[in-house]
Coordinates of C-alpha atoms and ligand atoms in Angstrom, one line a residue:
Chain A
X1291 CA 117.6 71.4 12.2
X1292 CA 115.8 74.9 11.8
X1293 CA 112.9 75.3 15.0
X1294 CA 113.2 73.0 16.9
X1295 CA 109.6 71.5 17.7
X1296 CA 107.9 71.3 20.7
X1297 CA 105.0 69.3 22.1
X1298 CA 103.0 71.0 25.4
X1299 CA 99.6 69.1 25.9
X1300 CA 96.9 67.0 24.2
X1301 CA 94.2 64.6 24.7
X1302 CA 91.8 61.8 23.2
X1303 CA 88.1 60.8 24.1
X1304 CA 87.9 57.5 25.4
X1305 CA 87.7 55.5 22.9
X1306 CA 85.1 52.9 22.5
X1307 CA 82.7 51.4 19.7
X1308 CA 78.9 52.3 19.1
X1309 CA 76.4 55.1 21.3
X1310 CA 77.6 56.4 24.1
X1311 CA 76.8 60.0 24.0
X1312 CA 79.5 61.5 22.9
X1313 CA 79.9 61.0 19.4
X1314 CA 79.8 64.0 17.1
X1315 CA 83.1 64.5 15.9
X1316 CA 82.7 69.0 17.2
X1317 CA 81.8 68.0 19.7
X1318 CA 84.8 65.7 21.2
X1319 CA 87.4 68.2 19.7
X1320 CA 86.2 70.4 22.0
X1321 CA 86.6 68.5 25.4
X1322 CA 89.9 66.9 23.6
X1323 CA 91.2 71.1 23.8
X1324 CA 89.1 71.5 27.3
X1325 CA 91.0 68.8 28.4
X1326 CA 94.4 69.6 27.5
X1327 CA 93.3 73.6 28.4
X1328 CA 92.7 72.0 32.1
X1329 CA 96.1 70.6 31.9
X1330 CA 98.0 73.4 30.7
X1331 CA 95.9 76.6 31.0
X1332 CA 97.9 79.5 29.9
X1333 CA 96.8 78.0 26.6
X1334 CA 93.9 79.9 25.1
X1335 CA 92.3 78.9 21.4
X1336 CA 93.4 82.4 20.2
X1337 CA 97.3 80.7 20.2
X1338 CA 96.5 78.4 16.9
X1339 CA 98.0 80.2 13.6
X1340 CA 97.7 76.7 11.9
X1341 CA 95.0 73.5 12.7
X1342 CA 95.9 70.8 10.6
X1343 CA 92.9 67.7 10.7
X1344 CA 94.2 64.3 10.4
X1345 CA 90.8 61.8 9.3
X1346 CA 91.4 58.5 7.1
X1347 CA 88.0 58.2 5.3
X1348 CA 85.5 60.3 4.4
X1349 CA 83.7 56.7 3.8
X1350 CA 83.4 56.7 7.8
X1351 CA 81.9 59.5 8.2
X1352 CA 79.3 59.7 5.5
X1353 CA 80.3 63.5 5.1
X1354 CA 83.0 65.2 3.1
X1355 CA 85.3 67.7 4.1
X1356 CA 84.4 66.8 7.9
X1357 CA 87.2 69.0 9.4
X1358 CA 85.1 72.4 8.5
X1359 CA 82.5 71.3 10.6
X1360 CA 85.4 71.1 13.8
X1361 CA 87.1 74.1 12.8
X1362 CA 84.2 75.9 13.3
X1363 CA 82.4 74.6 16.4
X1364 CA 86.2 75.4 17.9
X1365 CA 85.7 79.4 16.7
X1366 CA 88.7 79.5 14.5
X1367 CA 87.4 81.1 11.7
X1368 CA 90.3 83.3 9.8
X1369 CA 92.6 80.1 10.7
X1370 CA 94.5 78.4 8.4
X1371 CA 93.0 74.3 8.2
X1372 CA 94.2 71.6 6.1
X1373 CA 93.4 67.7 6.4
X1374 CA 96.3 65.4 5.5
X1375 CA 95.4 61.7 4.8
X1376 CA 97.4 58.6 4.5
X1377 CA 95.7 55.4 5.5
X1378 CA 96.8 53.6 8.9
X1379 CA 99.5 56.9 8.9
X1380 CA 97.5 59.6 8.6
X1381 CA 98.4 60.5 12.9
X1382 CA 101.8 60.5 12.0
X1383 CA 101.6 62.2 8.5
X1384 CA 99.6 65.3 10.3
X1385 CA 102.2 65.3 13.2
X1386 CA 105.1 65.3 10.7
X1387 CA 103.4 68.4 8.7
X1388 CA 102.4 70.1 11.7
X1389 CA 106.9 69.5 12.4
X1390 CA 107.8 71.4 10.0
X1391 CA 105.8 74.0 10.2
X1392 CA 106.7 75.5 12.9
X1393 CA 110.4 74.1 11.9
X1394 CA 109.8 76.3 8.8
X1395 CA 109.6 78.9 10.7
X1396 CA 106.1 80.1 9.5
X1397 CA 103.9 78.6 12.1
X1398 CA 104.2 78.7 15.9
X1399 CA 101.2 77.4 17.4
X1400 CA 99.7 74.3 15.3
X1401 CA 96.5 72.0 17.0
X1402 CA 96.2 68.8 15.2
X1403 CA 92.9 66.9 15.7
X1404 CA 92.9 63.4 14.1
X1405 CA 89.8 61.1 14.4
X1406 CA 87.8 58.0 12.6
X1407 CA 84.0 57.4 12.9
X1408 CA 84.9 53.9 12.4
X1409 CA 80.4 52.6 14.8
X1410 CA 79.0 54.1 11.8
X1411 CA 79.3 51.0 9.5
X1412 CA 78.4 47.5 10.3
X1413 CA 81.9 45.8 11.6
X1414 CA 82.4 44.3 8.5
X1415 CA 81.2 47.0 6.0
X1416 CA 84.4 48.5 8.1
X1417 CA 86.7 46.2 7.3
X1418 CA 86.0 46.4 3.8
X1419 CA 86.1 50.2 3.5
X1420 CA 89.8 49.8 5.4
X1421 CA 90.6 47.3 2.5
X1422 CA 89.6 49.6 0.1
X1423 CA 93.3 51.1 0.9
X1424 CA 94.8 47.5 -1.2
X1425 CA 94.8 47.8 -4.7
X1426 CA 91.2 47.7 -5.3
X1427 CA 91.6 46.1 -9.0
X1428 CA 93.8 43.0 -7.7
X1429 CA 93.7 42.4 -4.0
X1430 CA 90.1 43.8 -2.5
X1431 CA 87.9 41.8 -4.6
X1432 CA 90.0 38.1 -3.7
X1433 CA 91.8 39.2 0.1
X1434 CA 88.5 40.8 0.6
X1435 CA 90.2 42.7 4.3
X1436 CA 93.2 43.8 6.1
X1437 CA 94.1 41.6 8.1
X1438 CA 94.0 38.9 6.2
X1439 CA 97.3 41.0 3.8
X1440 CA 99.2 40.6 6.7
X1441 CA 98.9 37.0 7.7
X1442 CA 100.3 36.3 4.6
X1443 CA 103.0 38.6 6.0
X1444 CA 103.2 37.7 8.9
X1445 CA 103.7 34.0 7.7
X1446 CA 106.4 34.1 6.0
X1447 CA 108.1 36.2 8.7
X1448 CA 107.4 33.8 11.3
X1449 CA 108.6 30.9 9.8
X1450 CA 111.5 32.9 8.5
X1451 CA 112.8 33.7 12.0
X1452 CA 111.4 31.3 14.4
X1453 CA 108.8 33.0 16.3
X1454 CA 105.9 31.2 17.2
X1455 CA 101.8 32.0 17.0
X1456 CA 102.4 32.0 21.0
X1457 CA 105.4 34.6 21.0
X1458 CA 103.8 36.9 19.4
X1459 CA 100.5 36.5 21.9
X1460 CA 102.2 37.2 24.7
X1461 CA 102.5 40.8 22.9
X1462 CA 98.3 41.1 22.3
X1463 CA 99.0 40.2 26.0
X1464 CA 100.8 42.8 27.1
X1465 CA 98.6 45.6 25.3
X1466 CA 95.7 45.0 26.1
X1467 CA 97.0 44.3 29.7
X1468 CA 98.1 47.9 29.8
X1469 CA 94.9 49.2 29.0
X1470 CA 93.6 48.2 32.2
X1471 CA 95.3 51.1 33.5
X1472 CA 93.8 53.5 31.3
X1473 CA 90.1 54.8 31.7
X1474 CA 90.1 56.0 28.4
X1475 CA 91.1 52.8 26.1
X1476 CA 88.1 50.4 24.7
X1477 CA 89.3 47.7 25.7
X1478 CA 89.0 48.9 29.5
X1479 CA 85.8 50.0 28.1
X1480 CA 84.7 47.4 27.5
X1481 CA 85.9 43.7 27.9
X1482 CA 87.4 45.4 31.3
X1483 CA 89.8 41.8 31.9
X1484 CA 92.4 40.8 32.1
X1485 CA 94.5 37.8 29.3
X1486 CA 96.4 35.3 28.2
X1487 CA 98.0 34.0 26.3
X1488 CA 96.0 30.6 26.1
X1489 CA 93.0 33.0 25.8
X1490 CA 94.9 34.4 22.4
X1491 CA 95.4 31.0 21.1
X1492 CA 92.2 30.0 21.5
X1493 CA 90.3 32.9 20.4
X1494 CA 88.7 32.7 16.7
X1495 CA 90.9 32.1 13.2
X1496 CA 91.1 35.4 11.4
X1497 CA 93.9 34.8 9.1
X1498 CA 96.2 32.1 9.8
X1499 CA 98.4 32.7 12.3
X1500 CA 96.3 35.7 13.3
X1501 CA 93.4 35.4 15.8
X1502 CA 90.8 37.5 17.1
X1503 CA 93.3 38.9 20.1
X1504 CA 96.2 39.3 17.6
X1505 CA 94.1 42.2 15.9
X1506 CA 93.5 45.7 16.9
X1507 CA 90.3 46.8 17.6
X1508 CA 88.0 48.8 15.8
X1509 CA 87.3 52.4 17.0
X1510 CA 85.8 55.7 17.1
X1511 CA 87.1 58.4 19.0
X1512 CA 89.0 62.1 18.3
X1513 CA 92.4 62.6 19.9
X1514 CA 94.5 66.6 20.0
X1515 CA 97.7 67.6 20.2
X1516 CA 99.1 70.6 20.6
X1517 CA 102.7 71.5 18.9
X1518 CA 104.2 74.4 19.4
X1519 CA 107.7 77.0 19.0
X1520 CA 110.1 76.0 21.2
X1521 CA 109.0 80.0 22.5
X1522 CA 105.6 79.0 23.2
X1523 CA 106.1 75.9 24.9
X1524 CA 108.5 77.8 27.9
X1525 CA 105.7 80.0 28.2
X1526 CA 102.9 77.4 28.1
X1527 CA 104.3 75.0 29.8
X1528 CA 107.6 75.5 31.4
X1529 CA 108.5 72.5 33.1
X1530 CA 106.9 69.4 31.0
X1531 CA 106.8 70.4 27.9
X1532 CA 108.6 67.7 25.5
X1533 CA 111.0 67.9 22.3
X1534 CA 110.8 66.1 18.8
X1535 CA 114.2 65.9 18.2
X1536 CA 113.9 63.3 15.3
X1537 CA 111.2 62.2 12.6
X1538 CA 111.1 60.2 9.0
X1539 CA 108.5 59.3 6.9
X1540 CA 109.2 56.9 4.3
X1541 CA 106.9 55.0 1.9
X1542 CA 106.7 51.4 0.4
X1543 CA 104.3 49.5 -1.7
X1544 CA 100.7 49.9 -2.4
X1545 CA 100.9 45.5 -3.0
X1546 CA 102.9 43.9 -0.1
X1547 CA 103.6 41.3 -3.3
X1548 CA 105.5 44.2 -5.4
X1549 CA 108.1 44.2 -2.6
X1550 CA 110.2 41.6 -4.1
X1551 CA 112.2 43.2 -6.2
X1552 CA 111.4 47.2 -5.6
X1553 CA 115.1 48.7 -7.5
X1554 CA 114.8 51.4 -5.1
X1555 CA 115.2 49.5 -2.6
X1556 CA 117.4 47.2 -4.0
X1557 CA 119.5 50.5 -4.4
X1558 CA 119.6 51.2 -0.4
X1559 CA 120.0 48.2 0.7
X1560 CA 120.4 45.3 -1.3
X1561 CA 118.4 42.1 -3.2
X1562 CA 116.3 40.2 -1.0
X1563 CA 114.9 43.5 1.4
X1564 CA 112.3 43.5 2.1
X1565 CA 111.1 41.0 0.6
X1566 CA 106.8 40.7 2.0
X1567 CA 108.2 40.5 5.2
X1568 CA 110.3 43.6 6.3
X1569 CA 108.5 46.8 6.2
X1570 CA 111.5 48.7 4.7
X1571 CA 108.9 52.2 5.0
X1572 CA 109.7 51.4 8.6
X1573 CA 113.2 50.9 8.4
X1574 CA 113.9 53.0 6.5
X1575 CA 111.9 56.0 8.8
X1576 CA 113.7 55.3 11.3
X1577 CA 116.8 55.8 10.1
X1578 CA 115.7 59.5 9.0
X1579 CA 114.7 60.0 12.5
X1580 CA 118.0 58.0 14.5
X1581 CA 119.9 60.5 12.4
X1582 CA 118.2 63.2 13.5
X1583 CA 117.9 62.5 17.0
X1584 CA 121.7 61.3 17.2
X1585 CA 120.5 57.8 18.6
X1586 CA 123.0 55.0 17.5
X1587 CA 122.0 52.5 20.0
X1588 CA 118.2 52.4 19.8
X1589 CA 117.7 49.7 22.2
X1590 CA 120.2 51.5 24.3
X1591 CA 118.8 55.1 23.7
X1592 CA 114.7 54.6 23.7
X1593 CA 113.6 53.5 27.1
X1594 CA 109.9 53.2 24.9
X1595 CA 107.6 53.3 22.5
X1596 CA 104.0 53.8 21.6
X1597 CA 104.0 51.9 18.6
X1598 CA 101.3 51.0 16.1
X1599 CA 100.0 47.6 16.9
X1600 CA 97.4 47.0 14.7
X1601 CA 98.6 43.3 14.7
X1602 CA 100.1 41.7 17.3
X1603 CA 102.6 39.9 14.3
X1604 CA 103.6 43.7 12.9
X1605 CA 104.9 45.5 16.5
X1606 CA 106.8 42.5 16.3
X1607 CA 107.6 42.8 13.3
X1608 CA 108.3 47.0 13.7
X1609 CA 110.9 45.8 17.0
X1610 CA 113.4 44.2 14.4
X1611 CA 112.4 46.6 11.1
X1612 CA 113.4 49.9 14.3
X1613 CA 116.3 48.2 15.4
X1614 CA 115.7 46.4 18.4
X1615 CA 116.3 43.0 17.4
X1616 CA 117.2 41.0 14.3
X1617 CA 116.8 37.5 12.8
X1618 CA 119.5 36.0 15.0
X1619 CA 117.4 37.1 18.3
X1620 CA 113.4 38.8 17.5
X1621 CA 111.9 35.4 19.2
X1622 CA 114.2 35.5 21.6
X1623 CA 114.0 39.7 22.3
X1624 CA 110.6 38.7 22.7
X1625 CA 110.1 35.3 25.2
X1626 CA 112.8 37.8 27.5
X1627 CA 109.5 40.1 27.4
X1628 CA 111.9 43.2 26.9
X1629 CA 109.0 45.0 25.7
X1630 CA 106.3 44.2 29.1
X1631 CA 106.5 46.7 31.3
X1632 CA 109.1 45.0 33.4
X1633 CA 111.0 44.4 30.0
X1634 CA 114.5 47.3 29.6
X1635 CA 112.4 48.6 26.0
X1636 CA 107.6 48.9 27.3
X1637 CA 106.5 48.9 24.7
X1638 CA 102.9 50.5 24.4
X1639 CA 102.5 51.4 28.2
X1640 CA 99.6 53.3 26.8
X1641 CA 97.9 49.9 25.4
X1642 CA 98.3 50.6 21.9
X1643 CA 95.6 50.4 19.0
X1644 CA 94.8 46.7 20.7
X1645 CA 94.4 47.4 24.2
X1646 CA 93.4 52.1 23.4
X1647 CA 91.8 51.1 20.2
X1648 CA 92.5 52.2 16.5
X1649 CA 90.3 55.1 14.9
X1650 CA 92.7 56.0 11.7
X1651 CA 92.8 59.3 12.1
X1652 CA 93.2 59.5 15.9
X1653 CA 95.3 56.4 16.4
X1654 CA 98.8 58.4 15.0
X1655 CA 97.9 61.0 17.2
X1656 CA 96.7 59.5 21.1
X1657 CA 100.1 57.6 20.1
X1658 CA 102.0 60.8 20.1
X1659 CA 100.0 62.5 23.6
X1660 CA 100.1 58.8 25.6
X1661 CA 105.1 59.3 24.6
X1662 CA 104.5 63.1 25.7
X1663 CA 103.0 61.4 28.7
X1664 CA 105.4 59.6 30.0
X1665 CA 107.9 62.1 29.3
X1666 CA 106.1 64.7 31.3
X1667 CA 105.8 62.7 34.0
X1668 CA 101.8 62.8 34.1
X1669 CA 101.2 59.3 33.4
X1670 CA 99.9 58.8 37.1
X1671 CA 97.1 61.6 36.4
X1672 CA 96.2 60.8 32.8
X1673 CA 96.6 56.4 34.0
X1674 CA 94.3 55.1 37.3
X1675 CA 97.8 53.8 38.7
X1676 CA 102.2 54.0 38.0
X1677 CA 102.4 50.3 37.1
X1678 CA 102.5 51.3 33.3
X1679 CA 104.3 54.3 33.9
X1680 CA 108.0 54.7 32.3
X1681 CA 110.0 55.1 35.2
X1682 CA 112.4 58.3 34.0
X1683 CA 111.2 58.1 30.6
X1684 CA 113.9 60.3 28.5
X1685 CA 113.7 59.9 25.9
X1686 CA 110.3 57.2 23.8
X1687 CA 109.5 56.3 19.9
X1688 CA 106.0 57.0 18.4
X1689 CA 105.4 54.6 15.5
X1690 CA 102.7 55.4 12.8
X1691 CA 102.2 53.1 9.8
X1692 CA 99.3 53.0 6.7
X1693 CA 98.5 50.0 4.4
X1694 CA 100.8 46.6 4.1
X1695 CA 103.7 48.7 5.4
X1696 CA 102.9 51.3 2.9
X1697 CA 103.1 54.9 4.8
X1698 CA 105.4 54.7 7.9
X1699 CA 106.3 57.1 10.4
X1700 CA 109.1 58.0 13.7
X1701 CA 109.3 60.2 15.5
X1702 CA 111.8 60.3 18.5
X1703 CA 110.7 62.5 21.5
X1704 CA 112.7 63.5 24.7
X1705 CA 111.9 65.6 27.7
X1706 CA 113.5 68.7 27.5
Chain B
X227 CA 72.0 70.3 -18.1
X228 CA 68.5 69.7 -19.0
X229 CA 66.3 67.1 -20.6
X230 CA 65.8 68.6 -23.4
X231 CA 69.2 70.6 -24.4
X232 CA 70.8 66.6 -24.4
X233 CA 67.8 66.0 -26.8
X234 CA 68.4 69.3 -29.1
X235 CA 72.3 69.8 -29.1
X236 CA 73.8 67.4 -31.3
X237 CA 76.8 65.6 -29.5
X238 CA 80.4 67.4 -30.2
X239 CA 83.3 64.9 -31.6
X240 CA 85.7 64.8 -29.7
X241 CA 89.0 66.2 -30.7
X242 CA 91.4 63.5 -29.2
X243 CA 90.8 59.6 -29.3
X244 CA 87.5 59.0 -28.3
X245 CA 86.6 54.9 -27.2
X246 CA 83.3 53.5 -28.9
X247 CA 82.1 50.8 -26.5
X248 CA 80.5 48.7 -28.6
X249 CA 80.6 44.9 -26.1
X250 CA 78.6 45.7 -23.5
X251 CA 77.4 42.8 -20.5
X252 CA 75.2 44.1 -17.8
X253 CA 75.7 41.6 -15.3
X254 CA 73.7 43.4 -12.3
X255 CA 71.8 41.1 -9.2
X256 CA 68.6 42.3 -8.3
X257 CA 69.8 43.7 -5.1
X258 CA 72.2 46.2 -6.7
X259 CA 70.5 50.2 -6.8
X260 CA 71.2 53.0 -6.9
X261 CA 69.1 55.2 -5.2
X262 CA 71.2 58.9 -3.5
X263 CA 70.6 59.1 0.1
X264 CA 67.9 57.9 1.6
X265 CA 67.5 58.4 5.4
X266 CA 65.1 54.7 6.4
X267 CA 65.2 54.9 10.9
X268 CA 66.2 56.8 13.5
X269 CA 66.3 55.5 16.9
X270 CA 66.4 58.0 20.6
X271 CA 67.7 56.5 24.0
X272 CA 65.4 55.9 26.8
X273 CA 67.1 58.9 28.8
X274 CA 65.4 61.2 25.7
X275 CA 69.6 62.6 25.4
X276 CA 70.6 60.4 22.0
X277 CA 69.0 60.2 19.0
X278 CA 71.4 58.3 15.9
X279 CA 69.9 58.5 12.4
X280 CA 70.0 55.9 9.5
X281 CA 71.0 57.3 6.4
X282 CA 71.7 54.9 3.1
X283 CA 73.7 55.8 0.4
X284 CA 75.1 53.8 -3.2
X285 CA 77.0 54.6 -5.8
X286 CA 77.8 53.5 -8.8
X287 CA 81.1 53.6 -9.8
X288 CA 82.4 53.4 -13.5
X289 CA 85.2 52.0 -13.0
X290 CA 87.9 53.0 -16.5
X291 CA 91.2 50.4 -17.5
X292 CA 92.6 53.3 -19.5
X293 CA 95.8 51.7 -20.5
X294 CA 95.5 48.8 -17.5
X295 CA 92.8 47.3 -20.1
X296 CA 94.0 44.8 -22.0
X297 CA 94.9 42.5 -19.1
X298 CA 90.7 42.9 -17.7
X299 CA 90.1 41.4 -20.7
X300 CA 93.0 39.3 -21.1
X301 CA 90.6 37.7 -18.6
X302 CA 87.7 37.2 -20.0
X303 CA 89.5 35.5 -22.9
X304 CA 91.1 33.2 -20.3
X305 CA 95.1 34.6 -20.6
X306 CA 97.4 36.4 -18.2
X307 CA 98.3 39.7 -19.7
X308 CA 101.4 41.1 -18.3
X309 CA 103.3 44.0 -18.9
X310 CA 107.5 44.0 -19.8
X311 CA 110.2 46.9 -19.9
X312 CA 111.5 47.0 -23.3
X313 CA 115.2 48.5 -21.6
X314 CA 115.4 46.7 -18.7
X315 CA 113.2 43.3 -19.3
X316 CA 111.2 43.2 -16.1
X317 CA 107.7 41.7 -16.4
X318 CA 105.1 42.0 -14.0
X319 CA 101.5 40.8 -12.9
X320 CA 100.1 42.9 -11.9
X321 CA 100.7 44.6 -14.8
X322 CA 102.6 48.3 -14.7
X323 CA 102.7 50.5 -17.8
X324 CA 105.4 52.3 -17.2
X325 CA 109.4 50.2 -15.3
X326 CA 109.6 50.7 -12.1
X327 CA 113.5 51.3 -12.5
X328 CA 114.6 55.1 -11.9
X329 CA 117.4 54.0 -15.0
X330 CA 114.4 53.2 -17.3
X331 CA 112.9 56.7 -16.8
X332 CA 109.3 55.9 -16.6
X333 CA 109.6 53.8 -19.9
X334 CA 106.3 52.5 -21.7
X335 CA 105.9 48.7 -21.4
X336 CA 105.0 46.6 -23.9
X337 CA 101.5 43.5 -23.2
X338 CA 103.3 40.2 -23.0
X339 CA 101.4 36.4 -22.5
X340 CA 102.6 35.0 -19.1
X341 CA 102.7 31.0 -18.8
X342 CA 99.5 29.8 -16.4
X343 CA 102.4 28.9 -14.4
X344 CA 102.9 30.0 -10.6
X345 CA 104.1 29.3 -7.6
X346 CA 103.5 29.8 -3.7
X347 CA 105.4 33.3 -2.3
X348 CA 103.4 34.0 1.4
X349 CA 100.0 32.0 2.2
X350 CA 97.7 32.1 5.0
X351 CA 94.4 30.5 5.7
X352 CA 91.5 33.0 6.0
X353 CA 88.8 32.6 8.9
X354 CA 86.8 35.7 8.5
X355 CA 86.6 38.3 5.8
X356 CA 85.1 41.2 4.4
X357 CA 80.9 41.2 4.2
X358 CA 80.9 40.2 0.6
X359 CA 83.5 37.1 1.0
X360 CA 81.9 35.2 4.4
X361 CA 79.8 32.9 2.2
X362 CA 83.1 31.5 0.9
X363 CA 84.9 30.8 4.5
X364 CA 87.7 29.5 4.2
X365 CA 89.9 30.8 1.9
X366 CA 93.2 30.4 1.2
X367 CA 95.2 33.1 0.0
X368 CA 98.7 33.0 -1.7
X369 CA 100.9 36.0 -2.9
X370 CA 101.9 33.5 -6.4
X371 CA 104.6 34.8 -8.4
X372 CA 103.9 33.5 -12.0
X373 CA 106.2 32.1 -13.9
X374 CA 108.6 35.2 -15.7
X375 CA 106.7 37.5 -13.5
X376 CA 109.6 40.1 -10.5
X377 CA 106.2 40.6 -8.6
X378 CA 103.5 38.4 -6.6
X379 CA 99.7 38.4 -7.5
X380 CA 97.2 37.6 -4.8
X381 CA 94.1 35.3 -5.9
X382 CA 92.9 32.1 -3.8
X383 CA 94.3 29.0 -3.9
X384 CA 91.4 26.2 -4.4
X385 CA 90.9 22.2 -5.0
X386 CA 94.0 21.6 -1.9
X387 CA 92.8 21.1 2.4
X388 CA 93.6 24.8 4.0
X389 CA 96.1 22.6 5.8
X390 CA 97.9 21.5 3.1
X391 CA 99.2 24.5 1.2
X392 CA 103.3 25.6 0.9
X393 CA 105.4 27.0 0.9
X394 CA 107.0 27.4 -2.9
X395 CA 104.1 25.2 -3.8
X396 CA 103.3 24.9 -7.9
X397 CA 100.9 26.0 -8.6
X398 CA 98.8 26.2 -11.9
X399 CA 96.2 29.2 -12.9
X400 CA 92.5 28.2 -13.8
X401 CA 90.3 30.3 -15.5
X402 CA 86.0 30.0 -14.8
X403 CA 84.9 28.6 -16.7
X404 CA 83.8 31.6 -20.3
X405 CA 80.6 32.8 -19.4
X406 CA 81.1 33.3 -15.9
X407 CA 84.1 35.8 -16.3
X408 CA 83.2 39.6 -15.3
X409 CA 86.6 40.8 -16.7
X410 CA 87.9 40.8 -13.4
X411 CA 90.3 39.2 -10.8
X412 CA 88.4 36.3 -9.9
X413 CA 87.6 35.4 -12.7
X414 CA 90.8 33.1 -12.9
X415 CA 92.6 30.8 -8.7
X416 CA 95.5 29.2 -8.4
X417 CA 95.0 25.2 -8.0
X418 CA 98.0 22.8 -7.6
X419 CA 100.2 22.2 -10.6
X420 CA 99.0 18.4 -11.7
X421 CA 101.3 15.5 -9.9
X422 CA 101.4 17.2 -6.2
X423 CA 101.0 15.3 -3.3
X424 CA 100.9 16.9 -0.4
X425 CA 103.1 16.4 2.8
X426 CA 101.8 14.9 5.6
X427 CA 100.2 15.4 8.5
X428 CA 102.6 17.1 10.7
X429 CA 102.3 20.0 13.6
X430 CA 101.3 23.0 11.9
X431 CA 98.8 21.0 10.0
X432 CA 97.4 19.7 12.9
X433 CA 97.2 23.5 14.9
X434 CA 95.7 25.2 11.2
X435 CA 92.9 21.9 11.0
X436 CA 92.1 23.0 14.3
X437 CA 91.9 26.6 13.8
X438 CA 89.6 25.9 10.5
X439 CA 87.2 23.6 11.1
X440 CA 85.5 25.7 13.5
X441 CA 85.1 28.1 10.3
X442 CA 83.3 25.2 8.4
X443 CA 80.7 25.1 11.1
X444 CA 80.0 28.8 11.5
X445 CA 79.8 29.2 7.6
X446 CA 76.9 26.3 7.4
X447 CA 75.1 28.6 10.1
X448 CA 74.6 31.8 7.4
X449 CA 72.0 32.4 5.4
Ligands
LIG2165 ZN1 113.1 49.4 -17.4

């Protein structure tokens, strides 16, 4: 690896849906930067030498190149800027780009701003916009929304792995209840209640085996993350900075049905994988990240994660893709609550997409920020209590996930 | 370019192949129209601090199918056309105009007519969907492998109770009547193969039935 890549700060606006008075994206971005400055007062906007913008769909923003609005609002004329778009993995991909920029030695201080404004259209229209990232010629007209594709994949995976609806419901419960300790989280700000497995089981059918509470939230939100060289990190946040020790980005087919016999996967992992059940890009990206961070036993060496729980089922599928469990023990792994706050590898202490929210372009950045807060000891400051703090966290994983598993990134972060 | 210019400038013939479109069909519903940007209203909060505006924007797109055209034209004719690599023999629906196998180095594929038979690879029962599909709920969506294909294709399964769908069940491909086809994937759907009988009710089927029944009721309330 070349230069070390560090994270020194970051913040999100509250994630929400509908009017709350902070809807303009450039205003939200400015507030995120100001909150970061309150955490690390040595950081000045003058230090930034590259801005990377993370935004999924201009359909939601009724504006092309909306990053240009944010950029000059922050006073940053003359500083290079570009936007990264990679479906649900837009945030992870923007972070990947920022890390490459620092690693290369060409840039020292890179700001990443992610956002999505999904409440600018109706919920059902929003679902249809997102589904336009499926192959519209073949899939949009027959399915219509992403949860249906994910449900078809999860249904087979659950049958083959003997994972039940109740099992995955515990994940939906966990993430929402974690969000009850996070004032920025959409679940905290809206429905605001602790839920049970029964609540999930009794919520309305979205697409079998997925019910309403197995799904993440449509959101509006902005997030800002400051990525930099170690030299700069030592200057502005010597005691709290976090290093990105490993990262991986991988890809899979746009149509999930094309994964049955794909030569590129057969070459890597043999026939029969990933089928429509496994997230091969997640496994592949994890292998890259683990290798770079010298991780041999992820379950033992990683303390916690902020991962892409677009659906409770996909969080479960991600456990196996990350190598935390396999076909033989995944159901028991879930039943033992290994990923709850009291487990040995808590997942989504910040609430995840189901609790915190999923404003697509901001989501991966939010996950990285929550991971940073844990590792730098800032949870008591950012959450309402220590209930969602992972004690003595040294190493965290951030996972960002697009399409039907079409692009996936994983990052290993450590307290320096 | 002004209107007069269009009238007076003779259209130049392209050097490259230029398709001449002789078969044209319009089936635009009355409420579909392009009006560009229109501000259609606004709202202001009681305290005067927050304002929202309502903008309508609509656009007609041309999906230019190019090398994929024969698949979509095939649908109009009630045929499933797949593609096959002449080097490795892999065959696909959805089609690939070039082979996916790196050893075949983007070999151009050839068209083959596929049998109207498939098998369920995986399935789901949808109780919610995008705006344009709500009235069709509940929808059984299956990924079916058409006989001979290396991949699965998503489409609706009809003529079966939502709780009776099974992994691996044999399917036939059924096309809409010719006059209703539009050259899109919804021109056909799957149905159970003739003679197929559902297995008896079990715990999972009861569960799906319980989840689906309110969906039928809800759809009745839609205008
Ligand atoms: Zn070939």
